[in-house]
């Protein structure tokens, strides 16, 4: 299916649909480990907000990270699947002036995880007071904030923790006064706020060098209606593998929810597939064309008039292996479910055989045939193993295999190929040129037609590619032109050529004073005219076979004794050439 954004259409139909535009490499060889490329192993003075990067591994379904402050430690991040992207940014940054240890584990859907060698680097010391953060929720000057809300804010580089201030009047933090909540980005207020009340909030990043000087924001609460609770996926449930590439996601309904938002990404917290889309009040939706062999992270946020559910947990599932190629870790074999199309690029059909049937005989689950002219939309002609073609042109064949999944569903793997259909036909012999040679004559055959032709002097051959034959005795000779596709054989019989004299003596004695064809026919058919040339190819005279012939003059001048050339053209445009001598 094409990569088309269908979300708006789906919402209009009360069925949310979109395209999962993640990417994943195909597994072309057995897996190998990877190491950090930034920062490199042993690096020092690394910024505390560094993004980890490593070389991608073909065919990996995801990367699992362990990060700690001691060899093998996991006190910062423990056994966390961060998706299939070869980079990761820790949401709260790293502690300053600390040796950090990172272990990357490769996750494969059809094989055991592969744990790679540990790398380490040392972070730089803080060299400045952190900048202020931006409070994400509640937004500044927001109204109607739920009374049981959390506070969230953006991470700030070089911050080691954050101080929270909350009060009921400007600068008066009578509820929370400088509470150090640690190096986090969210804080759950431990009590419900009052209804329809204005509050004043500050979140201040700090480190050992000091605290940022940040302004407060204000927001107002609404009445006691509270947002709904969170929900969880029914299908696919958290941790499910072998999920079809176009699944229907479903989740448990939540009491009090009037609708649901959904975010989907290829790493924790990411929304590169779907970013907080409003699905309305439905509790299921289709996703079109997930990429194969990837980790998919999903968060669902129920909402109502009071607001959006807080603290909802992200869930992960793993898509099917796809079409391949990929390595089967049990057998070690390379597997590819996509059909290999074995089909000619070009078909030549006899024009008298149209319409004609083409058949795809390879073993596949389904075949589609399309007319595919350049610059115009494709048209489906057939979904069977054969197709009836009535005209030449550009076409496309698509072969499909259906791959079964463990839940009884399947997905399709396809390959396609363009091909041309051209017409062939029996030849039309338009001209035969005969040239005298020392022994016999040379025959040159000219034809018209759409076919691919070969030439012979006997109907059974041998046939040759060239239309020229040398040293031929053309008495009663017949030439044959055969279409290679078998659309037919054209032929022409040449006959005798001894009607052209080999010399004449225009000396006025009344004997042999004129050169002329003996009779009106040659090569079995009537001659229309004869041209005479000197040895340099200059045209001297054109005569009719009904005239007395050439008297050896040109332009009123007597031509000298020499050799001259003639060209006789018959009523079928057969050309006969040769030479003769003028003797005085």
XYZ file of N, CA and C in Angstrom, residues 28-217:
570
model
N 20.836 -8.692 6.052
C 21.485 -9.309 4.904
C 22.616 -10.230 5.308
N 23.017 -10.199 6.549
C 24.094 -11.071 7.004
C 23.932 -11.280 8.499
N 24.669 -12.217 9.046
C 24.573 -12.504 10.472
C 24.940 -11.266 11.281
N 24.317 -11.126 12.482
C 24.498 -9.934 13.290
C 25.921 -9.822 13.820
N 26.356 -8.587 14.055
C 27.632 -8.315 14.697
C 27.405 -7.229 15.716
N 28.292 -7.150 16.735
C 28.103 -6.171 17.803
C 28.458 -4.774 17.329
N 28.081 -3.805 18.130
C 28.360 -2.415 17.836
C 28.962 -1.760 19.070
N 29.586 -0.619 18.895
C 30.191 0.134 20.003
C 29.820 1.595 19.841
N 29.985 2.352 20.918
C 29.712 3.781 20.860
C 30.649 4.459 19.865
N 30.064 5.295 19.001
C 30.879 6.137 18.121
C 30.963 7.559 18.647
N 30.009 7.960 19.488
C 30.051 9.262 20.168
C 29.252 9.166 21.464
N 29.923 9.377 22.600
C 31.365 9.578 22.740
C 32.102 8.245 22.575
N 33.323 8.296 22.127
C 34.096 7.077 21.960
C 34.521 6.527 23.315
N 34.855 5.247 23.324
C 35.296 4.606 24.554
C 36.533 5.323 25.098
N 36.468 5.727 26.382
C 37.592 6.408 27.009
C 37.562 7.916 26.894
N 36.559 8.485 26.230
C 36.496 9.937 26.067
C 36.321 10.631 27.415
N 36.827 11.851 27.525
C 36.721 12.651 28.746
C 36.112 14.009 28.407
N 35.709 14.731 29.465
C 35.095 16.051 29.318
C 33.887 16.015 28.366
N 33.102 14.966 28.497
C 31.912 14.809 27.662
C 30.758 15.612 28.260
N 30.037 16.407 27.448
C 28.910 17.184 27.995
C 27.891 16.276 28.679
N 27.305 16.785 29.745
C 26.360 15.966 30.506
C 25.053 15.723 29.752
N 24.804 16.485 28.700
C 23.583 16.280 27.909
C 23.885 15.601 26.579
N 24.988 14.847 26.525
C 25.416 14.215 25.284
C 24.364 13.220 24.774
N 24.240 13.146 23.447
C 23.432 12.109 22.802
C 24.343 10.959 22.408
N 24.048 9.767 22.900
C 24.851 8.591 22.555
C 24.556 8.176 21.116
N 25.612 7.840 20.371
C 25.469 7.338 19.006
C 26.303 6.075 18.850
N 25.842 5.153 17.993
C 26.601 3.947 17.684
C 26.263 3.503 16.267
N 27.103 2.626 15.739
C 26.888 2.126 14.385
C 25.661 1.206 14.363
N 24.769 1.463 13.402
C 23.553 0.636 13.275
C 23.922 -0.792 12.874
N 23.133 -1.745 13.361
C 23.320 -3.160 13.029
C 22.178 -3.581 12.116
N 22.467 -4.077 10.900
C 21.396 -4.475 9.984
C 20.487 -5.540 10.584
N 19.185 -5.340 10.452
C 18.209 -6.342 10.870
C 17.861 -6.335 12.335
N 18.439 -5.425 13.120
C 18.155 -5.423 14.554
C 16.714 -4.972 14.792
N 16.044 -5.603 15.759
C 14.680 -5.221 16.100
C 14.615 -4.142 17.159
N 15.709 -3.867 17.821
C 15.765 -2.843 18.852
C 17.083 -2.926 19.602
N 17.381 -1.863 20.327
C 18.579 -1.810 21.156
C 18.159 -1.684 22.616
N 18.816 -2.452 23.467
C 18.558 -2.403 24.907
C 19.787 -1.786 25.574
N 19.563 -0.779 26.420
C 20.674 -0.073 27.052
C 20.698 -0.322 28.547
N 21.920 -0.510 29.056
C 22.208 -0.464 30.491
C 23.234 0.641 30.693
N 22.942 1.569 31.587
C 23.841 2.691 31.853
C 24.009 2.822 33.358
N 25.240 2.910 33.794
C 25.503 3.048 35.223
C 26.773 3.835 35.492
N 27.084 4.005 36.760
C 28.275 4.757 37.160
C 29.375 3.836 37.677
N 29.245 2.547 37.426
C 30.286 1.583 37.766
C 30.259 0.489 36.704
N 31.348 -0.262 36.541
C 31.362 -1.322 35.529
C 30.190 -2.284 35.716
N 29.400 -2.478 34.650
C 28.222 -3.334 34.718
C 27.052 -2.717 35.449
N 27.175 -1.464 35.880
C 26.134 -0.823 36.675
C 24.911 -0.464 35.855
N 23.779 -0.362 36.536
C 22.506 -0.007 35.888
C 21.750 1.031 36.703
N 22.482 1.834 37.515
C 21.809 2.781 38.387
C 21.234 3.981 37.636
N 21.636 4.203 36.386
C 21.067 5.293 35.590
C 19.964 4.772 34.671
N 20.214 3.644 34.004
C 19.229 3.064 33.093
C 19.419 1.554 33.120
N 18.329 0.802 33.298
C 18.452 -0.644 33.441
C 17.593 -1.368 32.400
N 18.268 -2.151 31.535
C 17.601 -3.070 30.609
C 16.420 -2.403 29.896
N 16.697 -1.262 29.278
C 15.645 -0.450 28.664
C 15.716 -0.550 27.144
N 14.621 -0.971 26.534
C 14.513 -1.020 25.075
C 14.263 0.398 24.575
N 15.207 0.942 23.807
C 15.069 2.323 23.343
C 14.696 2.380 21.859
N 14.240 1.251 21.276
C 13.833 1.237 19.881
C 14.973 0.853 18.957
N 14.758 1.024 17.646
C 15.759 0.553 16.692
C 16.634 1.676 16.155
N 16.452 2.931 16.619
C 17.315 4.025 16.193
C 18.662 3.934 16.920
N 19.784 4.111 16.210
C 21.110 3.950 16.832
C 21.583 5.215 17.547
N 20.736 5.795 18.365
C 21.119 6.969 19.149
C 20.152 7.083 20.329
N 20.597 7.767 21.380
C 19.756 7.885 22.571
C 20.213 9.090 23.394
N 19.241 9.882 23.853
C 19.505 11.012 24.750
C 18.821 10.752 26.076
N 19.589 10.711 27.140
C 19.020 10.484 28.480
C 18.164 11.687 28.866
N 16.893 11.488 29.223
C 15.997 12.623 29.467
C 16.497 13.588 30.535
N 17.196 13.095 31.588
C 17.638 13.966 32.663
C 19.135 14.276 32.613
N 19.823 13.854 31.545
C 21.244 14.116 31.468
C 22.039 13.240 32.433
N 23.371 13.361 32.376
C 24.268 12.542 33.193
C 24.862 13.381 34.326
N 25.244 12.741 35.430
C 25.890 13.497 36.507
C 27.250 14.035 36.050
N 27.673 15.145 36.651
C 28.931 15.766 36.235
C 30.138 14.981 36.759
N 31.259 15.138 36.038
C 32.573 14.626 36.466
C 32.463 13.175 36.955
N 31.793 12.348 36.147
C 31.499 10.971 36.556
C 31.850 10.025 35.418
N 32.424 8.870 35.773
C 32.677 7.835 34.777
C 31.360 7.104 34.506
N 30.949 7.097 33.239
C 29.676 6.504 32.831
C 29.967 5.229 32.036
N 29.252 4.155 32.350
C 29.444 2.870 31.696
C 28.180 2.516 30.908
N 28.365 2.167 29.624
C 27.232 1.914 28.727
C 27.405 0.535 28.085
N 26.349 -0.268 28.161
C 26.328 -1.564 27.487
C 25.140 -1.604 26.536
N 25.405 -1.942 25.279
C 24.360 -2.045 24.247
C 24.073 -3.522 24.002
N 22.807 -3.896 24.088
C 22.382 -5.259 23.778
C 21.513 -5.222 22.535
N 21.822 -6.102 21.584
C 21.051 -6.175 20.347
C 19.854 -7.098 20.551
N 18.674 -6.586 20.193
C 17.443 -7.357 20.362
C 16.955 -7.814 19.000
N 16.773 -9.150 18.828
C 16.259 -9.724 17.585
C 14.988 -10.501 17.890
N 13.987 -10.342 17.007
C 12.719 -11.029 17.236
C 12.839 -12.534 17.063
N 13.772 -12.965 16.210
C 13.860 -14.399 15.929
C 15.175 -14.991 16.437
N 15.724 -14.424 17.474
C 16.976 -14.947 18.022
C 17.219 -14.391 19.409
N 18.182 -14.966 20.092
C 18.519 -14.508 21.432
C 19.176 -13.135 21.380
N 18.998 -12.306 22.423
C 19.691 -11.012 22.478
C 21.206 -11.213 22.461
N 21.908 -10.240 21.879
C 23.368 -10.278 21.803
C 23.905 -9.100 22.598
N 24.583 -9.394 23.702
C 25.107 -8.336 24.575
C 26.515 -7.958 24.098
N 26.720 -6.685 23.818
C 27.995 -6.204 23.285
C 28.901 -5.716 24.410
N 30.141 -5.467 24.051
C 31.137 -5.034 25.037
C 30.779 -3.666 25.602
N 31.120 -3.477 26.873
C 30.825 -2.237 27.577
C 31.784 -1.130 27.153
N 31.273 0.093 27.011
C 32.081 1.283 26.754
C 31.913 2.241 27.916
N 32.882 3.138 28.082
C 32.763 4.121 29.160
C 33.348 5.459 28.715
N 32.888 6.499 29.361
C 33.406 7.847 29.118
C 33.225 8.645 30.409
N 33.896 9.784 30.488
C 33.815 10.607 31.693
C 33.190 11.950 31.341
N 32.181 12.343 32.112
C 31.500 13.604 31.852
C 32.319 14.778 32.357
N 32.062 15.928 31.775
C 32.723 17.163 32.202
C 32.091 17.683 33.486
N 32.848 18.495 34.205
C 32.322 19.156 35.406
C 31.446 20.330 34.975
N 30.448 20.649 35.800
C 29.627 21.821 35.522
C 30.519 23.058 35.511
N 30.296 23.925 34.534
C 31.097 25.152 34.473
C 30.237 26.401 34.505
N 28.926 26.242 34.751
C 28.044 27.404 34.818
C 26.775 27.027 35.557
N 26.095 28.032 36.056
C 24.771 27.820 36.633
C 23.819 27.464 35.493
N 22.914 26.513 35.653
C 22.019 26.141 34.549
C 21.068 27.271 34.169
N 20.604 27.209 32.940
C 19.591 28.160 32.479
C 18.230 27.773 33.037
N 17.251 28.633 32.833
C 15.896 28.331 33.287
C 15.254 27.293 32.371
N 14.281 26.607 32.919
C 13.535 25.620 32.152
C 12.225 26.218 31.674
N 11.549 25.475 30.815
C 10.205 25.848 30.365
C 9.207 24.875 30.970
N 8.217 25.415 31.667
C 7.181 24.570 32.260
C 6.206 24.171 31.152
N 6.041 22.850 30.986
C 5.179 22.330 29.917
C 3.731 22.271 30.375
N 3.516 21.803 31.615
C 2.163 21.727 32.148
C 2.199 22.011 33.645
N 1.324 22.888 34.108
C 0.355 23.694 33.366
C 1.068 24.798 32.576
N 0.527 25.185 31.458
C 1.102 26.284 30.694
C 0.834 27.601 31.406
N 1.696 28.575 31.135
C 1.521 29.897 31.731
C 0.161 30.474 31.324
N -0.554 31.004 32.315
C -1.858 31.655 32.146
C -2.957 30.685 31.732
N -2.711 29.375 31.904
C -3.743 28.401 31.582
C -4.905 28.523 32.560
N -6.095 28.197 32.075
C -7.282 28.151 32.933
C -7.902 26.767 32.817
N -8.739 26.423 33.764
C -9.400 25.134 33.726
C -8.464 23.971 33.961
N -7.368 24.196 34.687
C -6.420 23.119 34.966
C -7.046 22.167 35.990
N -6.971 20.858 35.748
C -7.534 19.909 36.716
C -6.909 20.059 38.098
N -7.695 19.774 39.115
C -7.221 19.990 40.486
C -6.238 18.910 40.944
N -6.122 17.826 40.183
C -5.197 16.757 40.560
C -4.053 16.637 39.553
N -3.583 17.755 39.052
C -2.596 17.769 37.982
C -1.189 17.490 38.481
N -0.363 17.014 37.560
C 1.086 16.935 37.752
C 1.737 18.175 37.148
N 2.988 18.409 37.524
C 3.788 19.480 36.924
C 4.870 18.821 36.079
N 5.031 19.291 34.834
C 6.102 18.771 33.979
C 6.864 19.940 33.370
N 8.156 19.721 33.078
C 9.011 20.768 32.534
C 10.103 20.136 31.670
N 10.793 20.976 30.916
C 11.861 20.521 30.035
C 13.180 20.354 30.793
N 13.976 19.374 30.363
C 15.329 19.190 30.898
C 16.197 20.382 30.513
N 17.108 20.752 31.424
C 18.065 21.830 31.175
C 19.471 21.285 31.376
N 20.350 21.552 30.408
C 21.726 21.091 30.504
C 22.389 21.633 31.763
N 23.203 20.785 32.400
C 23.994 21.084 33.599
C 23.141 21.247 34.863
N 21.849 20.904 34.763
C 21.029 20.899 35.979
C 21.200 19.566 36.687
N 21.451 19.619 37.999
C 21.557 18.382 38.776
C 20.263 18.071 39.520
N 19.417 19.088 39.703
C 18.105 18.881 40.310
C 17.259 20.126 40.057
N 16.008 20.079 40.552
C 15.073 21.177 40.319
C 14.347 21.498 41.632
N 14.131 22.804 41.867
C 13.384 23.267 43.041
C 11.998 23.696 42.591
N 10.978 23.233 43.314
C 9.596 23.547 42.972
C 9.027 24.503 44.017
N 8.379 25.577 43.504
C 7.728 26.574 44.360
C 6.283 26.686 43.910
N 5.316 26.642 44.865
C 3.902 26.750 44.525
C 3.185 27.501 45.631
N 2.412 28.536 45.225
C 1.672 29.318 46.221
C 0.388 29.859 45.666
N -0.333 30.573 46.550
C -1.658 31.075 46.182
C -1.676 32.569 45.926
N -0.497 33.204 45.987
C -0.391 34.625 45.641
C 1.005 34.865 45.082
N 1.196 35.941 44.321
C 2.497 36.179 43.695
C 3.633 36.234 44.707
N 4.647 35.421 44.480
C 5.823 35.418 45.338
C 5.614 34.794 46.703
N 4.418 34.310 46.966
C 4.117 33.699 48.270
C 3.899 32.208 48.064
N 4.942 31.437 48.390
C 4.904 29.998 48.115
C 4.522 29.246 49.382
N 3.245 29.427 49.737
C 2.743 28.874 50.984
C 2.415 27.387 50.888
N 2.396 26.828 49.679
C 2.072 25.417 49.534
C 3.337 24.561 49.381
N 4.216 24.932 48.491
C 5.498 24.228 48.300
C 6.567 25.302 48.145
N 7.573 25.261 49.011
C 8.556 26.355 49.036
C 9.965 25.800 48.807
N 10.353 25.750 47.524
C 11.724 25.348 47.198
C 12.001 23.889 47.453
N 11.052 23.015 47.169
C 11.247 21.591 47.378
C 12.192 21.047 46.300
N 13.289 20.413 46.722
C 14.232 19.799 45.793
C 13.674 18.426 45.392
N 13.210 18.316 44.139
C 12.572 17.080 43.693
C 13.559 16.158 42.984
N 14.839 16.561 42.889
C 15.842 15.731 42.252
C 15.936 16.000 40.752
N 16.719 15.171 40.113
C 16.942 15.346 38.669
C 15.850 14.603 37.889
N 14.648 15.177 37.898
C 13.488 14.616 37.205
C 12.853 15.721 36.370
N 11.870 15.358 35.585
C 11.181 16.342 34.751
C 9.691 16.409 35.040
N 9.262 15.769 36.115
C 7.851 15.822 36.470
C 7.714 15.699 37.985
N 6.659 16.299 38.504
C 6.401 16.221 39.940
C 4.907 16.091 40.151
N 4.526 15.072 40.936
C 3.123 14.809 41.235
C 2.777 15.544 42.527
N 1.980 16.599 42.408
C 1.576 17.356 43.603
C 0.842 16.409 44.554
N 1.268 16.302 45.805
C 0.727 15.271 46.712
C -0.656 15.590 47.277
N -1.281 16.643 46.789
C -2.621 17.004 47.288
C -3.402 17.599 46.121
N -4.710 17.586 46.236
C -5.556 18.216 45.217
C -5.570 19.715 45.432
N -5.540 20.438 44.324
C -5.646 21.894 44.391
C -7.101 22.298 44.617
N -7.298 23.530 45.038
C -8.651 24.034 45.239
C -9.296 24.331 43.893
N -10.608 24.231 43.866
C -11.338 24.529 42.635
C -11.321 26.032 42.367
N -11.317 26.379 41.053
C -11.459 27.751 40.580
C -10.578 28.711 41.392
N -9.307 28.347 41.458
C -8.334 29.129 42.237
C -7.115 29.423 41.372
N -6.528 30.622 41.543
C -5.299 30.971 40.852
C -4.105 30.529 41.687
N -3.092 29.964 40.988
C -1.870 29.496 41.648
C -0.653 30.089 40.940
N 0.454 30.130 41.715
C 1.694 30.724 41.220
C 2.797 29.685 41.377
N 3.535 29.446 40.266
C 4.438 28.297 40.199
C 5.796 28.723 39.664
N 6.874 28.200 40.284
C 8.237 28.335 39.757
C 8.905 26.963 39.778
N 9.672 26.673 38.766
C 10.536 25.497 38.739
C 11.937 26.004 38.430
N 12.883 25.768 39.340
C 14.213 26.382 39.251
C 15.274 25.287 39.120
N 16.004 25.222 37.966
C 17.126 24.289 37.842
C 18.291 24.745 38.720
N 18.978 23.780 39.344
C 20.124 24.101 40.209
C 21.250 23.106 39.954
N 22.470 23.511 40.302
C 23.611 22.605 40.424
C 24.503 23.137 41.535
N 25.676 22.553 41.705
C 26.528 22.938 42.832
C 27.042 24.374 42.716
N 26.935 24.961 41.493
C 27.401 26.331 41.315
C 26.324 27.357 41.627
N 25.080 26.906 41.739
C 24.018 27.833 42.074
C 22.712 27.475 41.395
N 21.744 28.388 41.550
C 20.405 28.183 41.014
C 20.102 29.238 39.970
N 19.325 28.835 38.981
C 18.891 29.789 37.965
C 17.894 30.767 38.575
N 17.825 31.949 37.970
C 16.865 32.952 38.425
C 15.697 32.936 37.456
N 14.626 32.227 37.832
C 13.527 31.966 36.900
C 12.242 32.630 37.394
N 11.466 33.121 36.436
C 10.209 33.792 36.757
C 9.124 32.771 37.055
N 8.132 33.208 37.808
C 7.009 32.326 38.085
C 5.947 32.467 37.002
N 5.113 31.442 36.913
C 3.950 31.519 36.028
C 2.709 31.393 36.894
